[in-house]
Amino acid sequence: MSDLVITSPANQRLKDLVTLRRRRIRESTGATLLEGLEETSLALDAGVRPFTLFHCPELMLDRQVGAALVERARDAGAEIVELGRAAFEKVAYREGPDGILARVPAPGLDLADVDLPDGALVLLCEGVEKPGNLGAMLRTADAAGVALVIAADPVTDWGNPNVIRSSKGTVFSVPVAAADSDDVWSWLDARGVEVVATTPDTDVEHTDADLTGAVAVAVGSEKYGLTDDALARAHHRVRIPMVGRANSLNVATSAAIVVYEAVRQRRTG
């Protein structure tokens, strides 16, 4: 059977696809959008099985590479749909689309289903709002070998297309979960994970804390940082030394600095 070809931007199926930009639709369907050849390739490497892969040969920078990815998705069980340029640009959500867009299962695990290894390094994000920051932290987590990234009291969902885009697809290669704060803290306590809170309100520098055991590095919202409740529950508080006039770093930068200090300690300890 030949693959379906859609050329009209007004096609109802494309209109339905665009609704996945809304969180309510993502949560009700369990699906989301994944755009980009590189991102889709990484997701396939991580074992993601797309529901549908939409492709536009006219927009591909390298048609041979694009065609190979289409076949990989087909082999993974995806329905393959070819789109005309106008139709693809209707559903694309990023500037300069490269002709690859997939409808995939939304990322995210239930905490109850997570099997955390001994001595795991976890990244805990409390109330982080901006998809770009969540995506940047996922790229750090992927590079550093973080075992799990948890969104506590999440403002956005892991399936947000902008989280996926800014993570370069690593949201599919790093285990991620989301839950309310009470459930997160209970889950961490039950597994003996010590929480290290990042805050300027301490004299302990991040390099002086022991980050070699089962540890969750905790960062808070862009505007307010960690909540008072999180700071009170944390086992340790650390600060990143700063000599400039600004009193805080970007949350993704802070997470990267402390996570890589944990990596350094684990390699040299």
PDB file of C-alpha atoms in Angstrom:
ATOM      1  CA  MET A   1       0.000   0.000   0.000  1.00  0.00           C
ATOM      2  CA  SER A   2       1.311   3.447  -0.921  1.00  0.00           C
ATOM      3  CA  ASP A   3       1.953   6.032   1.791  1.00  0.00           C
ATOM      4  CA  LEU A   4      -0.683   8.679   2.295  1.00  0.00           C
ATOM      5  CA  VAL A   5       0.081  12.041   0.652  1.00  0.00           C
ATOM      6  CA  ILE A   6      -1.490  15.296   1.901  1.00  0.00           C
ATOM      7  CA  THR A   7      -1.013  18.543   0.027  1.00  0.00           C
ATOM      8  CA  SER A   8      -3.783  20.771   1.408  1.00  0.00           C
ATOM      9  CA  PRO A   9      -3.073  22.822   4.557  1.00  0.00           C
ATOM     10  CA  ALA A  10      -6.822  22.696   5.237  1.00  0.00           C
ATOM     11  CA  ASN A  11      -6.819  18.923   5.664  1.00  0.00           C
ATOM     12  CA  GLN A  12      -8.722  17.963   8.818  1.00  0.00           C
ATOM     13  CA  ARG A  13      -6.042  15.559   9.907  1.00  0.00           C
ATOM     14  CA  LEU A  14      -3.506  18.381   9.948  1.00  0.00           C
ATOM     15  CA  LYS A  15      -5.900  20.575  11.899  1.00  0.00           C
ATOM     16  CA  ASP A  16      -6.188  17.815  14.500  1.00  0.00           C
ATOM     17  CA  LEU A  17      -2.407  17.486  14.607  1.00  0.00           C
ATOM     18  CA  VAL A  18      -1.973  21.175  15.394  1.00  0.00           C
ATOM     19  CA  THR A  19      -4.203  20.793  18.472  1.00  0.00           C
ATOM     20  CA  LEU A  20      -1.347  18.869  20.118  1.00  0.00           C
ATOM     21  CA  ARG A  21       0.250  22.239  20.783  1.00  0.00           C
ATOM     22  CA  ARG A  22      -2.294  22.522  23.610  1.00  0.00           C
ATOM     23  CA  ARG A  23      -1.471  20.824  26.889  1.00  0.00           C
ATOM     24  CA  ARG A  24      -5.035  19.677  27.474  1.00  0.00           C
ATOM     25  CA  ILE A  25      -5.026  17.777  24.186  1.00  0.00           C
ATOM     26  CA  ARG A  26      -1.615  16.251  24.873  1.00  0.00           C
ATOM     27  CA  GLU A  27      -2.734  15.021  28.270  1.00  0.00           C
ATOM     28  CA  SER A  28      -6.039  13.623  27.000  1.00  0.00           C
ATOM     29  CA  THR A  29      -4.463  11.790  24.058  1.00  0.00           C
ATOM     30  CA  GLY A  30      -1.096  10.814  25.553  1.00  0.00           C
ATOM     31  CA  ALA A  31       0.607  12.112  22.419  1.00  0.00           C
ATOM     32  CA  THR A  32       2.749  15.071  21.433  1.00  0.00           C
ATOM     33  CA  LEU A  33       4.667  16.577  18.529  1.00  0.00           C
ATOM     34  CA  LEU A  34       8.324  15.917  17.797  1.00  0.00           C
ATOM     35  CA  GLU A  35       9.892  18.022  15.055  1.00  0.00           C
ATOM     36  CA  GLY A  36      13.311  17.828  13.450  1.00  0.00           C
ATOM     37  CA  LEU A  37      15.496  15.167  11.899  1.00  0.00           C
ATOM     38  CA  GLU A  38      18.114  15.207  14.644  1.00  0.00           C
ATOM     39  CA  GLU A  39      15.546  15.156  17.433  1.00  0.00           C
ATOM     40  CA  THR A  40      13.548  12.351  15.841  1.00  0.00           C
ATOM     41  CA  SER A  41      16.682  10.309  15.242  1.00  0.00           C
ATOM     42  CA  LEU A  42      17.652  10.617  18.909  1.00  0.00           C
ATOM     43  CA  ALA A  43      14.141   9.617  19.975  1.00  0.00           C
ATOM     44  CA  LEU A  44      14.279   6.533  17.778  1.00  0.00           C
ATOM     45  CA  ASP A  45      17.673   5.683  19.273  1.00  0.00           C
ATOM     46  CA  ALA A  46      16.022   5.892  22.703  1.00  0.00           C
ATOM     47  CA  GLY A  47      13.351   3.390  21.689  1.00  0.00           C
ATOM     48  CA  VAL A  48      10.481   5.750  20.922  1.00  0.00           C
ATOM     49  CA  ARG A  49       7.951   4.247  18.536  1.00  0.00           C
ATOM     50  CA  PRO A  50       6.193   7.081  16.674  1.00  0.00           C
ATOM     51  CA  PHE A  51       2.503   6.796  15.909  1.00  0.00           C
ATOM     52  CA  THR A  52       2.941   8.727  12.655  1.00  0.00           C
ATOM     53  CA  LEU A  53       5.848  10.332  10.849  1.00  0.00           C
ATOM     54  CA  PHE A  54       5.096  13.244   8.535  1.00  0.00           C
ATOM     55  CA  HIS A  55       7.773  14.191   6.032  1.00  0.00           C
ATOM     56  CA  CYS A  56       8.254  16.777   3.314  1.00  0.00           C
ATOM     57  CA  PRO A  57      11.092  15.919   0.904  1.00  0.00           C
ATOM     58  CA  GLU A  58      11.063  19.453  -0.485  1.00  0.00           C
ATOM     59  CA  LEU A  59      12.145  20.866   2.877  1.00  0.00           C
ATOM     60  CA  MET A  60      14.867  18.318   3.611  1.00  0.00           C
ATOM     61  CA  LEU A  61      18.415  19.622   3.508  1.00  0.00           C
ATOM     62  CA  ASP A  62      19.673  16.139   2.640  1.00  0.00           C
ATOM     63  CA  ARG A  63      16.982  13.990   1.066  1.00  0.00           C
ATOM     64  CA  GLN A  64      19.031  10.807   1.377  1.00  0.00           C
ATOM     65  CA  VAL A  65      19.461  11.265   5.124  1.00  0.00           C
ATOM     66  CA  GLY A  66      15.809  12.240   5.476  1.00  0.00           C
ATOM     67  CA  ALA A  67      14.652   9.213   3.519  1.00  0.00           C
ATOM     68  CA  ALA A  68      16.755   6.938   5.738  1.00  0.00           C
ATOM     69  CA  LEU A  69      15.067   8.380   8.817  1.00  0.00           C
ATOM     70  CA  VAL A  70      11.645   7.837   7.265  1.00  0.00           C
ATOM     71  CA  GLU A  71      12.508   4.172   6.774  1.00  0.00           C
ATOM     72  CA  ARG A  72      13.728   3.891  10.366  1.00  0.00           C
ATOM     73  CA  ALA A  73      10.390   5.236  11.566  1.00  0.00           C
ATOM     74  CA  ARG A  74       8.547   2.840   9.266  1.00  0.00           C
ATOM     75  CA  ASP A  75      10.543  -0.063  10.692  1.00  0.00           C
ATOM     76  CA  ALA A  76       9.561   1.116  14.188  1.00  0.00           C
ATOM     77  CA  GLY A  77       5.914   0.754  13.236  1.00  0.00           C
ATOM     78  CA  ALA A  78       5.047   4.354  12.361  1.00  0.00           C
ATOM     79  CA  GLU A  79       2.482   5.279   9.767  1.00  0.00           C
ATOM     80  CA  ILE A  80       4.227   7.347   7.085  1.00  0.00           C
ATOM     81  CA  VAL A  81       2.531  10.426   5.614  1.00  0.00           C
ATOM     82  CA  GLU A  82       4.101  12.665   2.974  1.00  0.00           C
ATOM     83  CA  LEU A  83       3.155  16.336   3.090  1.00  0.00           C
ATOM     84  CA  GLY A  84       3.409  19.046   0.494  1.00  0.00           C
ATOM     85  CA  ARG A  85       5.383  22.120   1.503  1.00  0.00           C
ATOM     86  CA  ALA A  86       2.375  24.272   2.351  1.00  0.00           C
ATOM     87  CA  ALA A  87       0.820  21.447   4.338  1.00  0.00           C
ATOM     88  CA  PHE A  88       4.030  20.819   6.295  1.00  0.00           C
ATOM     89  CA  GLU A  89       4.483  24.490   7.090  1.00  0.00           C
ATOM     90  CA  LYS A  90       0.930  24.465   8.472  1.00  0.00           C
ATOM     91  CA  VAL A  91       1.850  21.927  11.172  1.00  0.00           C
ATOM     92  CA  ALA A  92       5.504  22.849  11.777  1.00  0.00           C
ATOM     93  CA  TYR A  93       6.025  24.814  14.994  1.00  0.00           C
ATOM     94  CA  ARG A  94       9.611  25.933  14.618  1.00  0.00           C
ATOM     95  CA  GLU A  95      11.295  28.329  12.241  1.00  0.00           C
ATOM     96  CA  GLY A  96      13.209  26.793   9.357  1.00  0.00           C
ATOM     97  CA  PRO A  97      11.556  23.335   9.405  1.00  0.00           C
ATOM     98  CA  ASP A  98      13.625  20.501   7.968  1.00  0.00           C
ATOM     99  CA  GLY A  99      10.779  18.339   6.728  1.00  0.00           C
ATOM    100  CA  ILE A 100      10.431  15.872   9.616  1.00  0.00           C
ATOM    101  CA  LEU A 101       7.583  15.903  12.141  1.00  0.00           C
ATOM    102  CA  ALA A 102       6.286  13.000  14.191  1.00  0.00           C
ATOM    103  CA  ARG A 103       3.311  12.293  16.397  1.00  0.00           C
ATOM    104  CA  VAL A 104       4.783  10.332  19.294  1.00  0.00           C
ATOM    105  CA  PRO A 105       3.835   9.099  22.766  1.00  0.00           C
ATOM    106  CA  ALA A 106       4.215  11.938  25.263  1.00  0.00           C
ATOM    107  CA  PRO A 107       7.323  11.454  27.425  1.00  0.00           C
ATOM    108  CA  GLY A 108       7.096  10.894  31.159  1.00  0.00           C
ATOM    109  CA  LEU A 109       6.985   8.103  33.718  1.00  0.00           C
ATOM    110  CA  ASP A 110       4.942   7.610  36.854  1.00  0.00           C
ATOM    111  CA  LEU A 111       7.259   7.805  39.837  1.00  0.00           C
ATOM    112  CA  ALA A 112       5.890   4.465  41.008  1.00  0.00           C
ATOM    113  CA  ASP A 113       7.270   2.864  37.838  1.00  0.00           C
ATOM    114  CA  VAL A 114      10.802   4.293  38.189  1.00  0.00           C
ATOM    115  CA  ASP A 115      13.492   1.822  39.236  1.00  0.00           C
ATOM    116  CA  LEU A 116      16.182   4.112  40.653  1.00  0.00           C
ATOM    117  CA  PRO A 117      19.698   2.633  40.747  1.00  0.00           C
ATOM    118  CA  ASP A 118      21.825   2.776  43.883  1.00  0.00           C
ATOM    119  CA  GLY A 119      23.743   6.003  44.310  1.00  0.00           C
ATOM    120  CA  ALA A 120      21.703   7.689  41.613  1.00  0.00           C
ATOM    121  CA  LEU A 121      22.096  11.338  40.687  1.00  0.00           C
ATOM    122  CA  VAL A 122      18.695  12.997  40.289  1.00  0.00           C
ATOM    123  CA  LEU A 123      17.737  16.488  39.143  1.00  0.00           C
ATOM    124  CA  LEU A 124      14.667  17.961  40.853  1.00  0.00           C
ATOM    125  CA  CYS A 125      13.000  20.973  39.200  1.00  0.00           C
ATOM    126  CA  GLU A 126      10.394  22.675  41.369  1.00  0.00           C
ATOM    127  CA  GLY A 127       7.940  24.978  39.625  1.00  0.00           C
ATOM    128  CA  VAL A 128      10.221  25.746  36.664  1.00  0.00           C
ATOM    129  CA  GLU A 129       8.117  27.617  34.121  1.00  0.00           C
ATOM    130  CA  LYS A 130      10.073  28.177  30.937  1.00  0.00           C
ATOM    131  CA  PRO A 131      10.242  25.305  28.435  1.00  0.00           C
ATOM    132  CA  GLY A 132      13.655  26.542  27.286  1.00  0.00           C
ATOM    133  CA  ASN A 133      15.105  26.117  30.764  1.00  0.00           C
ATOM    134  CA  LEU A 134      13.615  22.647  31.162  1.00  0.00           C
ATOM    135  CA  GLY A 135      15.032  21.690  27.783  1.00  0.00           C
ATOM    136  CA  ALA A 136      18.481  23.021  28.647  1.00  0.00           C
ATOM    137  CA  MET A 137      18.462  21.073  31.912  1.00  0.00           C
ATOM    138  CA  LEU A 138      17.532  17.914  30.047  1.00  0.00           C
ATOM    139  CA  ARG A 139      20.517  18.362  27.746  1.00  0.00           C
ATOM    140  CA  THR A 140      22.731  18.685  30.819  1.00  0.00           C
ATOM    141  CA  ALA A 141      21.112  15.628  32.384  1.00  0.00           C
ATOM    142  CA  ASP A 142      21.672  13.596  29.241  1.00  0.00           C
ATOM    143  CA  ALA A 143      25.321  14.635  28.988  1.00  0.00           C
ATOM    144  CA  ALA A 144      26.021  14.074  32.691  1.00  0.00           C
ATOM    145  CA  GLY A 145      24.300  10.711  32.982  1.00  0.00           C
ATOM    146  CA  VAL A 146      21.601  11.867  35.405  1.00  0.00           C
ATOM    147  CA  ALA A 147      19.353   8.935  36.308  1.00  0.00           C
ATOM    148  CA  LEU A 148      16.084  10.865  36.540  1.00  0.00           C
ATOM    149  CA  VAL A 149      14.725  14.385  36.149  1.00  0.00           C
ATOM    150  CA  ILE A 150      11.638  15.160  38.219  1.00  0.00           C
ATOM    151  CA  ALA A 151       9.321  18.122  37.767  1.00  0.00           C
ATOM    152  CA  ALA A 152       7.693  18.903  41.122  1.00  0.00           C
ATOM    153  CA  ASP A 153       4.508  20.972  40.906  1.00  0.00           C
ATOM    154  CA  PRO A 154       5.145  21.364  37.171  1.00  0.00           C
ATOM    155  CA  VAL A 155       3.999  24.500  35.416  1.00  0.00           C
ATOM    156  CA  THR A 156       4.515  22.934  31.995  1.00  0.00           C
ATOM    157  CA  ASP A 157       4.500  19.319  30.865  1.00  0.00           C
ATOM    158  CA  TRP A 158       7.347  17.235  29.525  1.00  0.00           C
ATOM    159  CA  GLY A 159       5.474  16.826  26.243  1.00  0.00           C
ATOM    160  CA  ASN A 160       5.412  20.556  25.524  1.00  0.00           C
ATOM    161  CA  PRO A 161       6.813  20.828  21.970  1.00  0.00           C
ATOM    162  CA  ASN A 162       9.058  23.683  23.074  1.00  0.00           C
ATOM    163  CA  VAL A 163      10.527  21.526  25.853  1.00  0.00           C
ATOM    164  CA  ILE A 164      11.188  18.828  23.269  1.00  0.00           C
ATOM    165  CA  ARG A 165      12.712  21.325  20.845  1.00  0.00           C
ATOM    166  CA  SER A 166      14.979  23.010  23.390  1.00  0.00           C
ATOM    167  CA  SER A 167      16.059  19.626  24.768  1.00  0.00           C
ATOM    168  CA  LYS A 168      17.111  18.563  21.230  1.00  0.00           C
ATOM    169  CA  GLY A 169      15.072  15.420  21.858  1.00  0.00           C
ATOM    170  CA  THR A 170      16.889  14.392  25.058  1.00  0.00           C
ATOM    171  CA  VAL A 171      13.545  14.402  26.881  1.00  0.00           C
ATOM    172  CA  PHE A 172      13.227  10.947  25.324  1.00  0.00           C
ATOM    173  CA  SER A 173      16.714   9.746  26.300  1.00  0.00           C
ATOM    174  CA  VAL A 174      16.573  10.795  29.975  1.00  0.00           C
ATOM    175  CA  PRO A 175      13.923   9.310  32.292  1.00  0.00           C
ATOM    176  CA  VAL A 176      11.530  12.093  33.309  1.00  0.00           C
ATOM    177  CA  ALA A 177       8.625  12.205  35.732  1.00  0.00           C
ATOM    178  CA  ALA A 178       6.265  14.777  37.199  1.00  0.00           C
ATOM    179  CA  ALA A 179       4.246  14.855  40.420  1.00  0.00           C
ATOM    180  CA  ASP A 180       3.141  17.221  43.147  1.00  0.00           C
ATOM    181  CA  SER A 181       5.754  18.160  45.711  1.00  0.00           C
ATOM    182  CA  ASP A 182       4.435  16.017  48.556  1.00  0.00           C
ATOM    183  CA  ASP A 183       4.516  12.903  46.405  1.00  0.00           C
ATOM    184  CA  VAL A 184       8.002  13.742  45.148  1.00  0.00           C
ATOM    185  CA  TRP A 185       9.416  14.228  48.631  1.00  0.00           C
ATOM    186  CA  SER A 186       7.804  11.033  49.922  1.00  0.00           C
ATOM    187  CA  TRP A 187       9.201   9.103  46.972  1.00  0.00           C
ATOM    188  CA  LEU A 188      12.720  10.455  47.475  1.00  0.00           C
ATOM    189  CA  ASP A 189      12.615   9.859  51.248  1.00  0.00           C
ATOM    190  CA  ALA A 190      11.506   6.258  50.754  1.00  0.00           C
ATOM    191  CA  ARG A 191      14.571   5.644  48.578  1.00  0.00           C
ATOM    192  CA  GLY A 192      17.060   7.368  50.834  1.00  0.00           C
ATOM    193  CA  VAL A 193      17.820  10.131  48.348  1.00  0.00           C
ATOM    194  CA  GLU A 194      19.258  13.244  49.988  1.00  0.00           C
ATOM    195  CA  VAL A 195      18.105  16.533  48.508  1.00  0.00           C
ATOM    196  CA  VAL A 196      20.675  19.262  47.940  1.00  0.00           C
ATOM    197  CA  ALA A 197      18.923  22.610  47.555  1.00  0.00           C
ATOM    198  CA  THR A 198      20.510  25.413  45.561  1.00  0.00           C
ATOM    199  CA  THR A 199      20.058  28.790  47.253  1.00  0.00           C
ATOM    200  CA  PRO A 200      22.082  31.952  47.880  1.00  0.00           C
ATOM    201  CA  ASP A 201      21.025  31.830  51.542  1.00  0.00           C
ATOM    202  CA  THR A 202      23.774  29.573  52.871  1.00  0.00           C
ATOM    203  CA  ASP A 203      27.505  29.734  53.509  1.00  0.00           C
ATOM    204  CA  VAL A 204      28.165  26.261  52.070  1.00  0.00           C
ATOM    205  CA  GLU A 205      29.566  26.353  48.538  1.00  0.00           C
ATOM    206  CA  HIS A 206      28.508  23.639  46.143  1.00  0.00           C
ATOM    207  CA  THR A 207      32.054  22.292  45.934  1.00  0.00           C
ATOM    208  CA  ASP A 208      32.123  21.711  49.704  1.00  0.00           C
ATOM    209  CA  ALA A 209      29.049  19.474  49.802  1.00  0.00           C
ATOM    210  CA  ASP A 210      29.244  15.691  49.437  1.00  0.00           C
ATOM    211  CA  LEU A 211      27.432  14.888  46.210  1.00  0.00           C
ATOM    212  CA  THR A 212      28.652  11.322  45.786  1.00  0.00           C
ATOM    213  CA  GLY A 213      25.747   9.285  47.141  1.00  0.00           C
ATOM    214  CA  ALA A 214      22.100   9.068  46.181  1.00  0.00           C
ATOM    215  CA  VAL A 215      21.499  12.778  45.697  1.00  0.00           C
ATOM    216  CA  ALA A 216      18.847  14.977  44.136  1.00  0.00           C
ATOM    217  CA  VAL A 217      20.059  18.414  43.087  1.00  0.00           C
ATOM    218  CA  ALA A 218      17.068  20.741  43.544  1.00  0.00           C
ATOM    219  CA  VAL A 219      16.458  23.978  41.655  1.00  0.00           C
ATOM    220  CA  GLY A 220      13.431  26.244  41.802  1.00  0.00           C
ATOM    221  CA  SER A 221      11.414  28.617  39.693  1.00  0.00           C
ATOM    222  CA  GLU A 222      13.083  31.306  37.626  1.00  0.00           C
ATOM    223  CA  LYS A 223      11.653  34.179  39.660  1.00  0.00           C
ATOM    224  CA  TYR A 224      11.487  32.875  43.217  1.00  0.00           C
ATOM    225  CA  GLY A 225      13.825  29.897  43.450  1.00  0.00           C
ATOM    226  CA  LEU A 226      12.920  26.988  45.689  1.00  0.00           C
ATOM    227  CA  THR A 227       9.926  27.342  47.965  1.00  0.00           C
ATOM    228  CA  ASP A 228      10.366  27.715  51.721  1.00  0.00           C
ATOM    229  CA  ASP A 229       8.899  24.241  52.126  1.00  0.00           C
ATOM    230  CA  ALA A 230      11.491  22.723  49.786  1.00  0.00           C
ATOM    231  CA  LEU A 231      14.326  24.529  51.564  1.00  0.00           C
ATOM    232  CA  ALA A 232      13.052  23.292  54.920  1.00  0.00           C
ATOM    233  CA  ARG A 233      12.805  19.705  53.712  1.00  0.00           C
ATOM    234  CA  ALA A 234      16.179  19.625  51.979  1.00  0.00           C
ATOM    235  CA  HIS A 235      19.001  17.740  53.665  1.00  0.00           C
ATOM    236  CA  HIS A 236      21.618  20.258  52.523  1.00  0.00           C
ATOM    237  CA  ARG A 237      21.751  23.785  51.110  1.00  0.00           C
ATOM    238  CA  VAL A 238      24.486  24.936  48.769  1.00  0.00           C
ATOM    239  CA  ARG A 239      25.308  28.122  46.939  1.00  0.00           C
ATOM    240  CA  ILE A 240      27.300  28.854  43.825  1.00  0.00           C
ATOM    241  CA  PRO A 241      29.861  31.594  44.515  1.00  0.00           C
ATOM    242  CA  MET A 242      29.175  34.802  42.616  1.00  0.00           C
ATOM    243  CA  VAL A 243      31.180  38.035  42.517  1.00  0.00           C
ATOM    244  CA  GLY A 244      29.051  40.129  40.152  1.00  0.00           C
ATOM    245  CA  ARG A 245      26.155  42.423  40.906  1.00  0.00           C
ATOM    246  CA  ALA A 246      23.410  40.008  39.914  1.00  0.00           C
ATOM    247  CA  ASN A 247      22.189  37.888  42.808  1.00  0.00           C
ATOM    248  CA  SER A 248      21.241  34.801  40.822  1.00  0.00           C
ATOM    249  CA  LEU A 249      22.118  32.685  37.811  1.00  0.00           C
ATOM    250  CA  ASN A 250      19.822  31.279  35.167  1.00  0.00           C
ATOM    251  CA  VAL A 251      18.205  28.172  36.651  1.00  0.00           C
ATOM    252  CA  ALA A 252      19.509  25.900  33.882  1.00  0.00           C
ATOM    253  CA  THR A 253      23.038  27.253  34.403  1.00  0.00           C
ATOM    254  CA  SER A 254      22.801  26.683  38.151  1.00  0.00           C
ATOM    255  CA  ALA A 255      21.623  23.133  37.627  1.00  0.00           C
ATOM    256  CA  ALA A 256      24.466  22.420  35.207  1.00  0.00           C
ATOM    257  CA  ILE A 257      27.127  23.757  37.582  1.00  0.00           C
ATOM    258  CA  VAL A 258      25.995  21.671  40.549  1.00  0.00           C
ATOM    259  CA  VAL A 259      25.244  18.543  38.516  1.00  0.00           C
ATOM    260  CA  TYR A 260      28.718  18.609  36.987  1.00  0.00           C
ATOM    261  CA  GLU A 261      30.278  19.113  40.400  1.00  0.00           C
ATOM    262  CA  ALA A 262      28.523  15.883  41.390  1.00  0.00           C
ATOM    263  CA  VAL A 263      29.947  14.217  38.278  1.00  0.00           C
ATOM    264  CA  ARG A 264      33.437  15.481  39.148  1.00  0.00           C
ATOM    265  CA  GLN A 265      33.203  14.181  42.698  1.00  0.00           C
ATOM    266  CA  ARG A 266      31.983  10.774  41.561  1.00  0.00           C
ATOM    267  CA  ARG A 267      34.903  10.439  39.157  1.00  0.00           C
ATOM    268  CA  THR A 268      37.591  11.538  41.594  1.00  0.00           C
ATOM    269  CA  GLY A 269      36.132  10.423  44.920  1.00  0.00           C
TER     270      GLY A 269
END
